[in-house]
Short mmCIF file of C-alpha atoms in Angstrom, two decimals:
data_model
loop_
_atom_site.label_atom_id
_atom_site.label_comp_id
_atom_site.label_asym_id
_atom_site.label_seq_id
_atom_site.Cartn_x
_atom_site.Cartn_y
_atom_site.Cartn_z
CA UNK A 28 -21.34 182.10 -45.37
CA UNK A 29 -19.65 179.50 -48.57
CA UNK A 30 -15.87 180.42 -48.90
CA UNK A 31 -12.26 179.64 -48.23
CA UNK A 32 -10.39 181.08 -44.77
CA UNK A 33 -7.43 182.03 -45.21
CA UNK A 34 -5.33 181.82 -41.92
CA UNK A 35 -3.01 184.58 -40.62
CA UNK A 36 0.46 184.12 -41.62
CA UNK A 37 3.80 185.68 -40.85
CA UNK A 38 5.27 188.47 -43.08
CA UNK A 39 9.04 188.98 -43.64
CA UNK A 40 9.34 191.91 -41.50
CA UNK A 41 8.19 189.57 -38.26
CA UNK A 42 4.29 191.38 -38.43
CA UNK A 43 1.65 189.36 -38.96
CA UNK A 44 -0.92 189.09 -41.67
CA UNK A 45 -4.50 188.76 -40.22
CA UNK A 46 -6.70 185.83 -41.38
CA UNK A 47 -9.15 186.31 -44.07
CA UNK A 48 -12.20 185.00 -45.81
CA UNK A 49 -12.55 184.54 -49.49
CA UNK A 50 -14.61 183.73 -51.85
CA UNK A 51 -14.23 180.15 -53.28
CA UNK A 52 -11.96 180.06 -56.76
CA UNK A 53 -9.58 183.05 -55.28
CA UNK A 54 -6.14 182.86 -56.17
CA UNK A 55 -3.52 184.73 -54.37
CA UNK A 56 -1.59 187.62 -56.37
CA UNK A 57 1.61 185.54 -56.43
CA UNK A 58 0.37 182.71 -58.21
CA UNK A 59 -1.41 184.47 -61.00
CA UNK A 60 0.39 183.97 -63.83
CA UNK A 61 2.28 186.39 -66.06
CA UNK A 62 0.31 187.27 -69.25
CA UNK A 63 2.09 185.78 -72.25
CA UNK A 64 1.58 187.18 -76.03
CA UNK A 65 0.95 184.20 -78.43
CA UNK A 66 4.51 185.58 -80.62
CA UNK A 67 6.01 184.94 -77.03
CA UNK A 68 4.47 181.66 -76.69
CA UNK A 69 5.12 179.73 -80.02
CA UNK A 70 8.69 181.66 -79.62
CA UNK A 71 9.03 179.35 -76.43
CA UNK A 72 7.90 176.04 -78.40
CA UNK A 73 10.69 176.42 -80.80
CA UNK A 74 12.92 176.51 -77.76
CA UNK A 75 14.72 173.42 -78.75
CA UNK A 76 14.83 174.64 -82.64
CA UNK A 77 12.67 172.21 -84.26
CA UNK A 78 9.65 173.12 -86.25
CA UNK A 79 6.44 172.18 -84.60
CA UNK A 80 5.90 169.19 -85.39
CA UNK A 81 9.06 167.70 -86.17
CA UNK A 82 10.65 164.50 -84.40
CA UNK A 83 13.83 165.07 -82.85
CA UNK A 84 14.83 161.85 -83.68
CA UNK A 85 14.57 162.37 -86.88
CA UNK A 86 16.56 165.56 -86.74
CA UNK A 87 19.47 163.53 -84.72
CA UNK A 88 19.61 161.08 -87.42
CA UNK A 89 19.90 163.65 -90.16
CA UNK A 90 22.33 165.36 -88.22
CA UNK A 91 24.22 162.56 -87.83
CA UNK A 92 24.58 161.52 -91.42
CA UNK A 93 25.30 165.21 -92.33
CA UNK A 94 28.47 165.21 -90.24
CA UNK A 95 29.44 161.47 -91.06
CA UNK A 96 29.05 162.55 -94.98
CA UNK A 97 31.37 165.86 -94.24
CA UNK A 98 34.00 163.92 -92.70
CA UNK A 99 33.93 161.58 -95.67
CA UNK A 100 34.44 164.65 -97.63
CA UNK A 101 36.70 166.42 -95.55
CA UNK A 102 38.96 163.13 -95.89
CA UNK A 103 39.11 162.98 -99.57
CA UNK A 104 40.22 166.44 -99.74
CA UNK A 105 42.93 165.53 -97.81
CA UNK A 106 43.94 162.95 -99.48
CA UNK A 107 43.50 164.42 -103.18
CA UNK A 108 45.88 167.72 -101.84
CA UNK A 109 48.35 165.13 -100.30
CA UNK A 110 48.57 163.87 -104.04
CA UNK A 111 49.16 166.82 -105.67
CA UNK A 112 51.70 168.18 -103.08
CA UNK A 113 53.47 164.93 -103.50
CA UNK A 114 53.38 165.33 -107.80
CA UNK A 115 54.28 168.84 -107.81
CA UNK A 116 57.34 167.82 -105.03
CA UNK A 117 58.48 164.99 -107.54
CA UNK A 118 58.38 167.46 -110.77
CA UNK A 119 59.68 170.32 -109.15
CA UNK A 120 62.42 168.38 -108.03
CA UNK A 121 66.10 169.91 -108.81
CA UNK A 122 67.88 167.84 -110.91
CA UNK A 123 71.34 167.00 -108.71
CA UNK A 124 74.61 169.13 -110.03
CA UNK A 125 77.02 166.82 -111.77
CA UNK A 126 74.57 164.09 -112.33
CA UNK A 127 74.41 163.18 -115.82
CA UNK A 128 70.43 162.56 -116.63
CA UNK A 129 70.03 160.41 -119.78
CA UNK A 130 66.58 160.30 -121.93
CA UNK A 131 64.16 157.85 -120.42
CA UNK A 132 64.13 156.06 -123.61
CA UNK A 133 68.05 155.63 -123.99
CA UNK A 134 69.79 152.29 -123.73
CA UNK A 135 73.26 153.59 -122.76
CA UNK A 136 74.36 149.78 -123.04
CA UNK A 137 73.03 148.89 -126.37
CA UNK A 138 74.20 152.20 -127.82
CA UNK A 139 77.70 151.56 -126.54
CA UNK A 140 78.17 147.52 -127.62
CA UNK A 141 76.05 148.06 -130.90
CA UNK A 142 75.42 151.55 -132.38
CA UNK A 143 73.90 150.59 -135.36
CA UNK A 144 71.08 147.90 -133.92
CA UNK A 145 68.41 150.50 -134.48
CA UNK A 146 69.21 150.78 -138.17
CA UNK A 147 69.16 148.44 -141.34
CA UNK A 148 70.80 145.28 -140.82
CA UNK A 149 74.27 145.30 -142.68
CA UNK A 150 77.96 144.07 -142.29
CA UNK A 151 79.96 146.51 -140.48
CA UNK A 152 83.50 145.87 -139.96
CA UNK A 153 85.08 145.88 -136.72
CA UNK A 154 86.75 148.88 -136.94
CA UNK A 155 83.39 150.85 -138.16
CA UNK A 156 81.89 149.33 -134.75
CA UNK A 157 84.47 150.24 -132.15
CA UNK A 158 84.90 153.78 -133.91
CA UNK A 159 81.11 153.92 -133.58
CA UNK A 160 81.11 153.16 -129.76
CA UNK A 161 84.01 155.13 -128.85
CA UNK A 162 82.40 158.02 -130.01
CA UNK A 163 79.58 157.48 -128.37
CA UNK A 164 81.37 157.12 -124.73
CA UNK A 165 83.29 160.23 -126.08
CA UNK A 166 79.64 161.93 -126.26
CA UNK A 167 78.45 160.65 -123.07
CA UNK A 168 81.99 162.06 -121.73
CA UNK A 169 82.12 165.35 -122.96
CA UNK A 170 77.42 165.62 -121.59
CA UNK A 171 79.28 164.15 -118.58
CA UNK A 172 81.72 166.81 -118.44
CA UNK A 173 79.24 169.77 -119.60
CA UNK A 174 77.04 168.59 -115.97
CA UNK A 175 80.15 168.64 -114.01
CA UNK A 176 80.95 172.48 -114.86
CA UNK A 177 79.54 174.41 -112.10
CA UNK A 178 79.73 178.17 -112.56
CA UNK A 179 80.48 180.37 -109.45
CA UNK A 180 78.52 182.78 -107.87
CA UNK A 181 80.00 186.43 -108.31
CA UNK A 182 80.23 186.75 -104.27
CA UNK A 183 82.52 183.21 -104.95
CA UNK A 184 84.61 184.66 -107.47
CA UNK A 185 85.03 188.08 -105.03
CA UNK A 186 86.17 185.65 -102.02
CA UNK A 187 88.44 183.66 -104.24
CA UNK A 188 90.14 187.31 -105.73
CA UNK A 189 90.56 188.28 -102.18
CA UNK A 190 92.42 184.83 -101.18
CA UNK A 191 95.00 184.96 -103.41
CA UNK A 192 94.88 188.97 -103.27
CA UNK A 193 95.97 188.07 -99.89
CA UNK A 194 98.48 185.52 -100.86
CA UNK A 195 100.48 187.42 -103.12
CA UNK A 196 100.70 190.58 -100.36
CA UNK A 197 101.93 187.78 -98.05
CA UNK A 198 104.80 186.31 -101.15
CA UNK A 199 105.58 190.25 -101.49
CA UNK A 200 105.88 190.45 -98.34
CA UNK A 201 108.21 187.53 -97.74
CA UNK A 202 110.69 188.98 -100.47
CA UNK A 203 110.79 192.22 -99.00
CA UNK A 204 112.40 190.93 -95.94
CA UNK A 205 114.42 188.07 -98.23
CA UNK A 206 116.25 191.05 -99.88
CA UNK A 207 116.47 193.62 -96.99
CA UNK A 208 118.27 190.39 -95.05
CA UNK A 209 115.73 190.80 -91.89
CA UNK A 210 114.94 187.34 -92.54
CA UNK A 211 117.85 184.77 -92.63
CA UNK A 212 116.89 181.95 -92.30
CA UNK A 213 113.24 181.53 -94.44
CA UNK A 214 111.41 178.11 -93.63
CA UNK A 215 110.59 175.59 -96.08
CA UNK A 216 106.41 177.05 -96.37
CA UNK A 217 107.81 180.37 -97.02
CA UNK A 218 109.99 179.46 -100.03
CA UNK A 219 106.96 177.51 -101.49
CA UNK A 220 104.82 180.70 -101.13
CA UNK A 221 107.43 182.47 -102.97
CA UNK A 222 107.63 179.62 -105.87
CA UNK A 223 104.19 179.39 -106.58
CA UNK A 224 103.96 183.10 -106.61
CA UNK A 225 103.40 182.93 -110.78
CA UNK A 226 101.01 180.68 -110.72
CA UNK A 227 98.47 182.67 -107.91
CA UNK A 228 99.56 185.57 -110.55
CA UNK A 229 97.95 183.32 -113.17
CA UNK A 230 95.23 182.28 -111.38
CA UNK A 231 94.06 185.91 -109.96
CA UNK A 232 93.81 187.22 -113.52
CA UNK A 233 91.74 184.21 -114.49
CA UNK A 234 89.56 185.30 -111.59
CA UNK A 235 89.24 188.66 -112.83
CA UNK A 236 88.60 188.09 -116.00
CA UNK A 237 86.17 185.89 -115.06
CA UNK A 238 84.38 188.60 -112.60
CA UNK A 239 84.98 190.88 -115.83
CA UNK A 240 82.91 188.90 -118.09
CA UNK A 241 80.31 188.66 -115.40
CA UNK A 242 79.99 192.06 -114.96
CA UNK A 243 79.52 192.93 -118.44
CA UNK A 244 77.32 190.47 -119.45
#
């Protein structure tokens, strides 16, 4: 009788399997294999992504050149928004209070020590010349000037009214006890308080009138 034998073996449980004939080609049940569709199969050949077919080496190298071409990108991006941040920093940029800013194509020299070397050549006295250039320092003094002039905030105008607000309660303060006699013997800051009391009058209404026109406008 052909076939395989199949000796006894030892189960899990400790009982024992008996030994067996069978016939020759027989596999056991635990080595069949699993049935596979043929969706489930080519699904498992594009494990690794690629098309069948296709080298991965190839892919690699494409992939490669991809990423070194987005950097390259990526970089010049970079570098064009640095650019314009820098640009927009430099036009944006406040000009400086009291700094006077001449035109870029003004000679502030040659308009000072000759005034008329743009125009027709003729013979100007010396006195047309240094009329001539002290009018033009005069302009340059007066643009000067006009940058200087910084107007104050309204809250700077309220904290300046309160100072000398303050000041002048102090002063009418100080002359209260001058004339009731309580104080005798005044020291030498207290009398100046009470001298420049006019001018802290003058200069609050300035301040007022100041804070008035603000309002209204």
């Amino acid at each position: 009788m052909s076939g395989t034998f199949i000796p006894a073996s030892q189960r899990p449980d400790g009982t024992w399997r008996r030994a067996r004939r069978v016939k020759d080609g027989y596999v056991p049940q635990e080595e069949v294999p699993l049935y596979e569709s043929k969706g489930r199969q080519f699904a498992q050949k594009r494990a690794n992504g690629l098309p069948p077919g296709l080298c991965p080496e190839m892919v690699e190298a494409a992939k490669k050149e991809r990423e070194k071409k987005e950097r390259a990108k990526a970089k010049k991006e970079a570098a064009a928004a640095a650019a314009s941040a820098a640009t927009a920093t430099a036009t944006n940029k406040q000009q400086i209070p009291g700094v006077l800013k001449l035109p870029a194509n003004t000679n502030t020299a040659t308009s000072i020590k000759n005034p008329t070397a743009s125009g027709p050549k003729s013979k100007a006295s010396p006195t047309t010349s240094t009329s001539n250039g002290a009018k033009t320092i005069e302009a340059l003094s007066n643009d000067l000037a006009h940058n200087l002039k910084v107007q104050e905030e309204p809250q700077d105008l309220q904290k300046k009214c309160k100072k000398l607000q303050k000041k002048l309660r102090e002063i009418e303060e100080i002359e209260k006890k001058l004339k009731s006699g309580a104080l005798k013997k005044p020291e030498k800051d207290q009398l100046d308080k009470v001298a420049r009391k006019s001018a802290i009058e003058n200069e609050l209404q300035k301040v007022l009138e100041e804070i008035g026109a603000g309002g209204g406008s």
